[in-house]
PDB file of C-alpha atoms in Angstrom:
ATOM      1  CA  MET W   1     -15.672 -22.023   2.647  1.00 40.00           C
ATOM      2  CA  ARG W   2     -16.438 -17.915   2.083  1.00 48.00           C
ATOM      3  CA  TYR W   3     -13.452 -16.729   4.112  1.00 52.00           C
ATOM      4  CA  ARG W   4     -11.202 -19.346   1.541  1.00 57.00           C
ATOM      5  CA  ARG W   5     -13.013 -18.460  -1.168  1.00 62.00           C
ATOM      6  CA  GLY W   6     -11.406 -14.978  -1.176  1.00 71.00           C
ATOM      7  CA  ALA W   7      -7.684 -15.587   0.294  1.00 82.00           C
ATOM      8  CA  SER W   8      -7.572 -17.535  -2.987  1.00 90.00           C
ATOM      9  CA  ALA W   9      -9.212 -15.314  -4.804  1.00 93.00           C
ATOM     10  CA  GLU W  10      -7.067 -12.442  -3.720  1.00 93.00           C
ATOM     11  CA  ARG W  11      -3.470 -14.939  -3.476  1.00 93.00           C
ATOM     12  CA  GLU W  12      -4.179 -15.475  -7.136  1.00 96.00           C
ATOM     13  CA  LEU W  13      -5.332 -11.852  -7.496  1.00 97.00           C
ATOM     14  CA  ILE W  14      -1.659 -11.161  -6.101  1.00 96.00           C
ATOM     15  CA  LYS W  15       0.084 -12.912  -8.808  1.00 96.00           C
ATOM     16  CA  MET W  16      -1.352 -11.704 -11.274  1.00 97.00           C
ATOM     17  CA  LEU W  17      -0.050  -8.320 -10.073  1.00 97.00           C
ATOM     18  CA  GLU W  18       3.717  -8.857  -9.880  1.00 96.00           C
ATOM     19  CA  LYS W  19       3.672 -10.606 -13.079  1.00 97.00           C
ATOM     20  CA  ALA W  20       2.837  -8.077 -14.207  1.00 96.00           C
ATOM     21  CA  GLY W  21       5.252  -6.054 -12.347  1.00 96.00           C
ATOM     22  CA  PHE W  22       3.431  -4.238  -9.445  1.00 97.00           C
ATOM     23  CA  ALA W  23       4.640  -4.829  -6.216  1.00 97.00           C
ATOM     24  CA  VAL W  24       2.291  -5.626  -4.175  1.00 96.00           C
ATOM     25  CA  VAL W  25       0.610  -5.677   0.104  1.00 95.00           C
ATOM     26  CA  ARG W  26      -1.662  -7.764   0.896  1.00 94.00           C
ATOM     27  CA  SER W  27      -3.838  -5.248   3.856  1.00 92.00           C
ATOM     28  CA  ALA W  28      -4.226  -6.612   7.189  1.00 90.00           C
ATOM     29  CA  GLY W  29      -7.542  -6.331   8.753  1.00 77.00           C
ATOM     30  CA  SER W  30     -10.725  -5.764   6.221  1.00 65.00           C
ATOM     31  CA  LYS W  31     -11.336  -2.687   7.214  1.00 70.00           C
ATOM     32  CA  LYS W  32     -10.546  -0.180   4.170  1.00 80.00           C
ATOM     33  CA  VAL W  33      -9.167  -2.177   0.916  1.00 94.00           C
ATOM     34  CA  ASP W  34      -7.958  -6.161  -0.354  1.00 95.00           C
ATOM     35  CA  ILE W  35      -4.830  -5.202  -1.554  1.00 96.00           C
ATOM     36  CA  ILE W  36      -2.281  -2.518  -3.105  1.00 97.00           C
ATOM     37  CA  ALA W  37      -0.495  -2.409  -5.352  1.00 97.00           C
ATOM     38  CA  GLY W  38       2.092   0.183  -7.497  1.00 98.00           C
ATOM     39  CA  ASN W  39       4.433   0.311 -10.201  1.00 97.00           C
ATOM     40  CA  GLY W  40       5.395   3.813  -9.676  1.00 95.00           C
ATOM     41  CA  ARG W  41       3.310   5.094 -12.255  1.00 94.00           C
ATOM     42  CA  VAL W  42      -0.115   3.442 -11.474  1.00 95.00           C
ATOM     43  CA  TYR W  43      -1.573   2.825  -8.190  1.00 97.00           C
ATOM     44  CA  LEU W  44      -3.945   0.590  -7.303  1.00 98.00           C
ATOM     45  CA  CYS W  45      -6.461  -0.168  -4.302  1.00 98.00           C
ATOM     46  CA  ILE W  46      -8.557  -2.449  -4.766  1.00 97.00           C
ATOM     47  CA  GLU W  47     -11.456  -4.665  -3.092  1.00 95.00           C
ATOM     48  CA  VAL W  48     -11.304  -8.514  -4.017  1.00 95.00           C
ATOM     49  CA  LYS W  49     -14.441 -10.740  -4.375  1.00 93.00           C
ATOM     50  CA  SER W  50     -15.901 -13.588  -5.721  1.00 94.00           C
ATOM     51  CA  THR W  51     -18.026 -15.853  -5.920  1.00 94.00           C
ATOM     52  CA  HIS W  52     -19.463 -18.919  -8.428  1.00 94.00           C
ATOM     53  CA  GLY W  53     -22.934 -16.864  -9.377  1.00 94.00           C
ATOM     54  CA  GLU W  54     -23.617 -13.848 -11.887  1.00 93.00           C
ATOM     55  CA  LYS W  55     -23.638 -10.890  -9.417  1.00 91.00           C
ATOM     56  CA  LEU W  56     -22.517 -10.166  -5.932  1.00 91.00           C
ATOM     57  CA  TYR W  57     -23.914  -6.784  -4.280  1.00 91.00           C
ATOM     58  CA  PHE W  58     -21.210  -3.988  -2.371  1.00 89.00           C
ATOM     59  CA  SER W  59     -22.617  -2.067   0.817  1.00 91.00           C
ATOM     60  CA  GLN W  60     -23.080   1.264   0.431  1.00 91.00           C
ATOM     61  CA  GLU W  61     -20.486   1.240   3.039  1.00 91.00           C
ATOM     62  CA  ASP W  62     -17.606  -0.108   1.893  1.00 91.00           C
ATOM     63  CA  TYR W  63     -17.692   1.180  -1.866  1.00 93.00           C
ATOM     64  CA  GLU W  64     -17.151   4.307   0.623  1.00 94.00           C
ATOM     65  CA  LYS W  65     -14.481   2.980   2.838  1.00 95.00           C
ATOM     66  CA  LEU W  66     -13.287   1.896  -0.026  1.00 96.00           C
ATOM     67  CA  THR W  67     -13.597   5.185  -2.992  1.00 96.00           C
ATOM     68  CA  ALA W  68     -12.349   7.531   1.022  1.00 97.00           C
ATOM     69  CA  PHE W  69      -9.260   5.539   0.918  1.00 97.00           C
ATOM     70  CA  ALA W  70      -8.336   5.557  -2.558  1.00 97.00           C
ATOM     71  CA  GLU W  71      -8.508   9.554  -2.931  1.00 97.00           C
ATOM     72  CA  ARG W  72      -7.007   9.534   0.154  1.00 97.00           C
ATOM     73  CA  PHE W  73      -3.826   7.522  -0.629  1.00 98.00           C
ATOM     74  CA  GLY W  74      -3.494   9.036  -3.797  1.00 98.00           C
ATOM     75  CA  GLY W  75      -4.740   5.734  -5.699  1.00 97.00           C
ATOM     76  CA  LYS W  76      -7.499   3.998  -8.367  1.00 97.00           C
ATOM     77  CA  ALA W  77     -10.368   2.069  -6.676  1.00 97.00           C
ATOM     78  CA  VAL W  78     -10.878  -0.922  -8.061  1.00 97.00           C
ATOM     79  CA  ILE W  79     -13.279  -3.385  -6.949  1.00 96.00           C
ATOM     80  CA  ALA W  80     -11.657  -6.887  -8.788  1.00 96.00           C
ATOM     81  CA  VAL W  81     -14.380  -9.623  -9.127  1.00 95.00           C
ATOM     82  CA  LYS W  82     -13.756 -13.160 -10.102  1.00 96.00           C
ATOM     83  CA  PHE W  83     -17.071 -15.137 -11.175  1.00 95.00           C
ATOM     84  CA  ILE W  84     -15.577 -18.250 -10.925  1.00 93.00           C
ATOM     85  CA  ASN W  85     -17.127 -19.778 -14.242  1.00 91.00           C
ATOM     86  CA  ASN W  86     -16.499 -16.726 -16.105  1.00 92.00           C
ATOM     87  CA  GLY W  87     -12.945 -15.278 -14.739  1.00 93.00           C
ATOM     88  CA  TRP W  88     -11.766 -12.073 -13.536  1.00 96.00           C
ATOM     89  CA  ARG W  89     -13.286  -9.147 -14.459  1.00 95.00           C
ATOM     90  CA  PHE W  90     -12.533  -5.070 -12.968  1.00 96.00           C
ATOM     91  CA  PHE W  91     -15.069  -2.382 -11.744  1.00 95.00           C
ATOM     92  CA  TYR W  92     -13.937   1.236 -11.049  1.00 94.00           C
ATOM     93  CA  PRO W  93     -16.464   2.101  -8.129  1.00 93.00           C
ATOM     94  CA  GLU W  94     -18.528   5.231 -10.409  1.00 90.00           C
ATOM     95  CA  ASN W  95     -19.627   2.543 -12.847  1.00 88.00           C
ATOM     96  CA  LEU W  96     -21.225   0.053  -9.740  1.00 89.00           C
ATOM     97  CA  GLU W  97     -24.995  -0.203 -10.605  1.00 86.00           C
ATOM     98  CA  LYS W  98     -27.503   1.345  -7.745  1.00 86.00           C
ATOM     99  CA  GLY W  99     -29.934  -1.286  -6.545  1.00 79.00           C
ATOM    100  CA  GLY W 100     -31.031   0.447  -3.343  1.00 83.00           C
ATOM    101  CA  LYS W 101     -28.967   0.604  -0.277  1.00 86.00           C
ATOM    102  CA  ASN W 102     -25.846  -1.490  -1.870  1.00 91.00           C
ATOM    103  CA  TYR W 103     -23.635  -1.883  -5.328  1.00 92.00           C
ATOM    104  CA  LYS W 104     -24.329  -4.451  -7.849  1.00 91.00           C
ATOM    105  CA  VAL W 105     -22.013  -5.753  -9.590  1.00 91.00           C
ATOM    106  CA  SER W 106     -23.174  -8.007 -12.153  1.00 91.00           C
ATOM    107  CA  LEU W 107     -21.916 -10.148 -15.344  1.00 91.00           C
ATOM    108  CA  GLN W 108     -24.350  -7.798 -17.381  1.00 90.00           C
ATOM    109  CA  THR W 109     -22.967  -4.062 -15.359  1.00 88.00           C
ATOM    110  CA  ARG W 110     -21.200  -2.764 -18.541  1.00 84.00           C
ATOM    111  CA  ASN W 111     -17.834  -0.221 -18.490  1.00 88.00           C
ATOM    112  CA  TYR W 112     -16.003  -3.223 -16.492  1.00 92.00           C
ATOM    113  CA  LEU W 113     -12.719  -3.303 -17.660  1.00 93.00           C
ATOM    114  CA  THR W 114     -10.356  -5.830 -18.053  1.00 93.00           C
ATOM    115  CA  PHE W 115      -6.899  -7.267 -16.514  1.00 95.00           C
ATOM    116  CA  ASP W 116      -4.628  -5.298 -18.671  1.00 93.00           C
ATOM    117  CA  GLU W 117      -6.788  -2.290 -18.821  1.00 93.00           C
ATOM    118  CA  VAL W 118      -6.996  -2.029 -14.949  1.00 93.00           C
ATOM    119  CA  VAL W 119      -2.750  -2.359 -14.880  1.00 93.00           C
ATOM    120  CA  GLY W 120      -2.183   0.440 -17.419  1.00 87.00           C
ATOM    121  CA  ARG W 121      -0.958  -2.573 -20.347  1.00 81.00           C
ATOM    122  CA  GLN W 122      -3.687  -1.388 -23.053  1.00 69.00           C
ATOM    123  CA  ARG W 123      -3.069   2.607 -23.048  1.00 55.00           C
ATOM    124  CA  PHE W 124       0.642   2.206 -22.487  1.00 51.00           C
ATOM    125  CA  LEU W 125       0.476  -0.022 -25.452  1.00 54.00           C
ATOM    126  CA  GLU W 126      -1.859   2.838 -27.577  1.00 55.00           C
ATOM    127  CA  GLY W 127       1.348   5.265 -26.709  1.00 54.00           C
ATOM    128  CA  VAL W 128       3.798   3.549 -27.559  1.00 57.00           C
ATOM    129  CA  ILE W 129       1.729   2.732 -30.780  1.00 58.00           C
ATOM    130  CA  LYS W 130       0.964   6.380 -31.731  1.00 56.00           C
ATOM    131  CA  GLY W 131       4.630   7.404 -30.638  1.00 53.00           C
ATOM    132  CA  GLU W 132       5.788   4.902 -33.629  1.00 46.00           C
ATOM    133  CA  GLY W 133       3.660   6.703 -36.004  1.00 38.00           C
TER     134      GLY W 133
ATOM    135  CA  MET R   1       7.033  -9.516  23.904  1.00 40.00           C
ATOM    136  CA  ARG R   2       9.090  -8.375  20.949  1.00 49.00           C
ATOM    137  CA  TYR R   3       6.300  -9.114  18.715  1.00 52.00           C
ATOM    138  CA  ARG R   4       3.964  -7.441  21.188  1.00 57.00           C
ATOM    139  CA  ARG R   5       6.533  -4.162  21.133  1.00 62.00           C
ATOM    140  CA  GLY R   6       7.525  -4.365  17.405  1.00 71.00           C
ATOM    141  CA  ALA R   7       3.385  -4.069  16.755  1.00 82.00           C
ATOM    142  CA  SER R   8       2.321  -1.158  19.555  1.00 89.00           C
ATOM    143  CA  ALA R   9       4.787   0.727  17.897  1.00 93.00           C
ATOM    144  CA  GLU R  10       3.523   0.658  14.166  1.00 93.00           C
ATOM    145  CA  ARG R  11      -0.226   1.008  15.912  1.00 93.00           C
ATOM    146  CA  GLU R  12       1.471   4.195  16.906  1.00 96.00           C
ATOM    147  CA  LEU R  13       3.323   5.072  13.526  1.00 97.00           C
ATOM    148  CA  ILE R  14      -0.210   4.408  11.498  1.00 96.00           C
ATOM    149  CA  LYS R  15      -2.170   6.536  13.993  1.00 96.00           C
ATOM    150  CA  MET R  16       0.528   9.127  13.841  1.00 97.00           C
ATOM    151  CA  LEU R  17       0.217   8.830   9.519  1.00 97.00           C
ATOM    152  CA  GLU R  18      -2.806   8.335   9.798  1.00 96.00           C
ATOM    153  CA  LYS R  19      -3.380  12.341  11.626  1.00 97.00           C
ATOM    154  CA  ALA R  20      -0.875  13.954   9.323  1.00 96.00           C
ATOM    155  CA  GLY R  21      -3.808  13.210   6.151  1.00 96.00           C
ATOM    156  CA  PHE R  22      -2.484  10.282   4.952  1.00 97.00           C
ATOM    157  CA  ALA R  23      -4.522   7.019   3.992  1.00 97.00           C
ATOM    158  CA  VAL R  24      -2.228   3.552   6.252  1.00 96.00           C
ATOM    159  CA  VAL R  25      -2.525  -0.411   5.137  1.00 95.00           C
ATOM    160  CA  ARG R  26      -1.000  -2.494   7.567  1.00 94.00           C
ATOM    161  CA  SER R  27       0.561  -5.802   5.155  1.00 92.00           C
ATOM    162  CA  ALA R  28       0.230  -8.545   5.937  1.00 90.00           C
ATOM    163  CA  GLY R  29       2.498 -10.771   6.232  1.00 76.00           C
ATOM    164  CA  SER R  30       6.298  -9.787   7.448  1.00 65.00           C
ATOM    165  CA  LYS R  31       8.611 -10.636   4.446  1.00 70.00           C
ATOM    166  CA  LYS R  32       7.991  -7.174   2.398  1.00 80.00           C
ATOM    167  CA  VAL R  33       7.156  -3.848   4.406  1.00 93.00           C
ATOM    168  CA  ASP R  34       5.139  -3.188   7.800  1.00 95.00           C
ATOM    169  CA  ILE R  35       3.079  -0.122   6.123  1.00 96.00           C
ATOM    170  CA  ILE R  36       2.302   1.535   3.172  1.00 97.00           C
ATOM    171  CA  ALA R  37       1.139   5.010   2.904  1.00 97.00           C
ATOM    172  CA  GLY R  38       0.017   7.767   1.098  1.00 98.00           C
ATOM    173  CA  ASN R  39      -1.346  10.695   0.627  1.00 97.00           C
ATOM    174  CA  GLY R  40      -2.048  11.634  -2.887  1.00 95.00           C
ATOM    175  CA  ARG R  41       1.213  13.357  -3.005  1.00 94.00           C
ATOM    176  CA  VAL R  42       4.102  11.023  -1.265  1.00 95.00           C
ATOM    177  CA  TYR R  43       3.712   7.169  -0.917  1.00 97.00           C
ATOM    178  CA  LEU R  44       6.029   6.042   1.500  1.00 98.00           C
ATOM    179  CA  CYS R  45       7.113   2.420   2.093  1.00 98.00           C
ATOM    180  CA  ILE R  46       7.972   1.631   5.406  1.00 97.00           C
ATOM    181  CA  GLU R  47       9.837  -0.914   7.740  1.00 95.00           C
ATOM    182  CA  VAL R  48       9.213   0.180  11.623  1.00 95.00           C
ATOM    183  CA  LYS R  49      11.491  -1.544  14.242  1.00 93.00           C
ATOM    184  CA  SER R  50      11.455  -0.924  17.952  1.00 94.00           C
ATOM    185  CA  THR R  51      14.349  -0.670  20.637  1.00 94.00           C
ATOM    186  CA  HIS R  52      14.820  -0.189  24.175  1.00 94.00           C
ATOM    187  CA  GLY R  53      18.451   0.870  22.854  1.00 94.00           C
ATOM    188  CA  GLU R  54      20.375   2.727  21.203  1.00 93.00           C
ATOM    189  CA  LYS R  55      20.810   1.003  18.029  1.00 91.00           C
ATOM    190  CA  LEU R  56      19.649  -2.074  15.935  1.00 91.00           C
ATOM    191  CA  TYR R  57      20.911  -3.684  12.817  1.00 91.00           C
ATOM    192  CA  PHE R  58      18.785  -4.526   9.751  1.00 89.00           C
ATOM    193  CA  SER R  59      20.385  -7.312   8.165  1.00 91.00           C
ATOM    194  CA  GLN R  60      20.809  -7.428   4.483  1.00 90.00           C
ATOM    195  CA  GLU R  61      18.351  -9.493   2.770  1.00 91.00           C
ATOM    196  CA  ASP R  62      15.355  -6.551   4.771  1.00 91.00           C
ATOM    197  CA  TYR R  63      17.920  -4.254   3.190  1.00 93.00           C
ATOM    198  CA  GLU R  64      17.413  -5.579   0.571  1.00 94.00           C
ATOM    199  CA  LYS R  65      13.995  -6.215   0.489  1.00 95.00           C
ATOM    200  CA  LEU R  66      12.829  -2.824   1.381  1.00 96.00           C
ATOM    201  CA  THR R  67      14.685  -1.419  -1.473  1.00 96.00           C
ATOM    202  CA  ALA R  68      13.176  -3.346  -3.833  1.00 97.00           C
ATOM    203  CA  PHE R  69       9.337  -2.948  -2.934  1.00 97.00           C
ATOM    204  CA  ALA R  70       9.824   0.400  -2.959  1.00 97.00           C
ATOM    205  CA  GLU R  71      11.947   1.310  -6.421  1.00 97.00           C
ATOM    206  CA  ARG R  72       8.846  -0.998  -8.202  1.00 97.00           C
ATOM    207  CA  PHE R  73       6.007   0.089  -6.073  1.00 98.00           C
ATOM    208  CA  GLY R  74       7.234   4.250  -6.195  1.00 98.00           C
ATOM    209  CA  GLY R  75       7.631   4.843  -2.840  1.00 97.00           C
ATOM    210  CA  LYS R  76      10.120   6.511  -0.300  1.00 97.00           C
ATOM    211  CA  ALA R  77      11.852   3.660   0.882  1.00 97.00           C
ATOM    212  CA  VAL R  78      12.083   4.275   5.190  1.00 97.00           C
ATOM    213  CA  ILE R  79      12.530   2.103   7.806  1.00 96.00           C
ATOM    214  CA  ALA R  80      11.366   4.048  10.527  1.00 96.00           C
ATOM    215  CA  VAL R  81      12.495   3.228  14.765  1.00 95.00           C
ATOM    216  CA  LYS R  82      10.750   4.140  18.287  1.00 96.00           C
ATOM    217  CA  PHE R  83      13.762   4.795  19.761  1.00 95.00           C
ATOM    218  CA  ILE R  84      11.777   4.246  22.603  1.00 93.00           C
ATOM    219  CA  ASN R  85      14.015   5.998  25.195  1.00 91.00           C
ATOM    220  CA  ASN R  86      14.386   9.116  22.284  1.00 92.00           C
ATOM    221  CA  GLY R  87      11.536   9.206  20.212  1.00 93.00           C
ATOM    222  CA  TRP R  88      11.046   8.024  16.743  1.00 96.00           C
ATOM    223  CA  ARG R  89      13.672   8.860  14.086  1.00 95.00           C
ATOM    224  CA  PHE R  90      12.893   7.835  10.247  1.00 96.00           C
ATOM    225  CA  PHE R  91      16.327   7.030   8.587  1.00 95.00           C
ATOM    226  CA  TYR R  92      16.197   6.337   4.550  1.00 94.00           C
ATOM    227  CA  PRO R  93      18.345   3.113   3.764  1.00 93.00           C
ATOM    228  CA  GLU R  94      20.888   4.639   1.656  1.00 90.00           C
ATOM    229  CA  ASN R  95      21.947   6.603   5.056  1.00 88.00           C
ATOM    230  CA  LEU R  96      22.584   3.784   7.068  1.00 89.00           C
ATOM    231  CA  GLU R  97      26.106   2.440   7.553  1.00 86.00           C
ATOM    232  CA  LYS R  98      27.497  -1.123   6.972  1.00 86.00           C
ATOM    233  CA  GLY R  99      28.927  -2.698  10.081  1.00 79.00           C
ATOM    234  CA  GLY R 100      30.391  -5.975   8.390  1.00 83.00           C
ATOM    235  CA  LYS R 101      26.342  -7.945   6.088  1.00 86.00           C
ATOM    236  CA  ASN R 102      24.757  -5.637   8.544  1.00 91.00           C
ATOM    237  CA  TYR R 103      23.139  -2.028   8.566  1.00 92.00           C
ATOM    238  CA  LYS R 104      23.169  -0.558  11.509  1.00 91.00           C
ATOM    239  CA  VAL R 105      21.503   2.651  12.654  1.00 91.00           C
ATOM    240  CA  SER R 106      21.887   4.356  15.922  1.00 91.00           C
ATOM    241  CA  LEU R 107      20.702   6.713  17.644  1.00 91.00           C
ATOM    242  CA  GLN R 108      24.488   8.567  16.309  1.00 89.00           C
ATOM    243  CA  THR R 109      23.172   7.943  12.820  1.00 88.00           C
ATOM    244  CA  ARG R 110      23.084  11.009  10.373  1.00 84.00           C
ATOM    245  CA  ASN R 111      20.717  11.482   8.950  1.00 88.00           C
ATOM    246  CA  TYR R 112      17.892  10.991   9.991  1.00 92.00           C
ATOM    247  CA  LEU R 113      14.309  12.525   9.431  1.00 93.00           C
ATOM    248  CA  THR R 114      11.889  13.839  11.656  1.00 93.00           C
ATOM    249  CA  PHE R 115       8.172  12.554  10.811  1.00 95.00           C
ATOM    250  CA  ASP R 116       7.736  15.891   9.777  1.00 93.00           C
ATOM    251  CA  GLU R 117      10.633  15.667   7.058  1.00 93.00           C
ATOM    252  CA  VAL R 118       9.062  11.667   6.404  1.00 93.00           C
ATOM    253  CA  VAL R 119       5.591  13.010   5.387  1.00 93.00           C
ATOM    254  CA  GLY R 120       7.278  16.333   3.565  1.00 87.00           C
ATOM    255  CA  ARG R 121       5.359  18.814   5.817  1.00 81.00           C
ATOM    256  CA  GLN R 122       8.647  20.590   6.714  1.00 68.00           C
ATOM    257  CA  ARG R 123       9.426  20.627   2.662  1.00 55.00           C
ATOM    258  CA  PHE R 124       5.582  22.040   2.276  1.00 52.00           C
ATOM    259  CA  LEU R 125       6.224  24.568   4.663  1.00 54.00           C
ATOM    260  CA  GLU R 126       9.018  26.022   2.934  1.00 55.00           C
ATOM    261  CA  GLY R 127       7.484  25.981  -0.433  1.00 54.00           C
ATOM    262  CA  VAL R 128       4.558  28.117   0.906  1.00 57.00           C
ATOM    263  CA  ILE R 129       7.060  30.515   2.455  1.00 58.00           C
ATOM    264  CA  LYS R 130       9.383  30.887  -0.481  1.00 56.00           C
ATOM    265  CA  GLY R 131       5.808  31.231  -2.405  1.00 53.00           C
ATOM    266  CA  GLU R 132       5.246  34.291   0.549  1.00 46.00           C
ATOM    267  CA  GLY R 133       8.298  35.371  -0.232  1.00 37.00           C
TER     268      GLY R 133
END
């Protein structure tokens, strides 16, 4: 059940990314990241989580694996959380709250990103507007 | 048997790439590419093949999937072939010979790349040497 829910959130996010123009690969094995996406301009290394609740925890080990992988790869590390009753929110690891040994993500976590911000759409549009001004 | 051999070549190449400083993901599912690798400078979208013989064929469909994916992703499309009796050779799709509907890769195919060339090591070293000169 838990596994299925995660896989379903992954598939949903992959479709969103593809629709936004990204080439996307789902990682085999769960050791490093769940999804790698690129559009020739932005490279994303994404860990996907899903919850019916309002918060979830991210172990220090997972945190370090994700950030180390993204740094080496040359991509942005992103934690994508599907709050099933509130929609998707995206977090850069450095914006997570640390609670004890783990990192916490919740609906109260500030500095989350929207999907458009993660895929660089908002920034791109700003650039277009500035370019026209 | 055929599947196992391919998986074993994939694992071998992943280790080579990681040793060369890349962050590597093996793709789940076989629809697009087998391996994505990045080192912050070079991004590789790799299809892995393995053969006991001296040649193998690559369907037009696979060719187009690989090149379209790499272009969208923002990476170099690479066909990595383990000639079991002759070692690894790497090919850019545009250097493959076309035979009928399929693309052919063989030990006679010119313009293959070595592993060092694929990972950008040779070019990098040349740069260093020129920089010193």
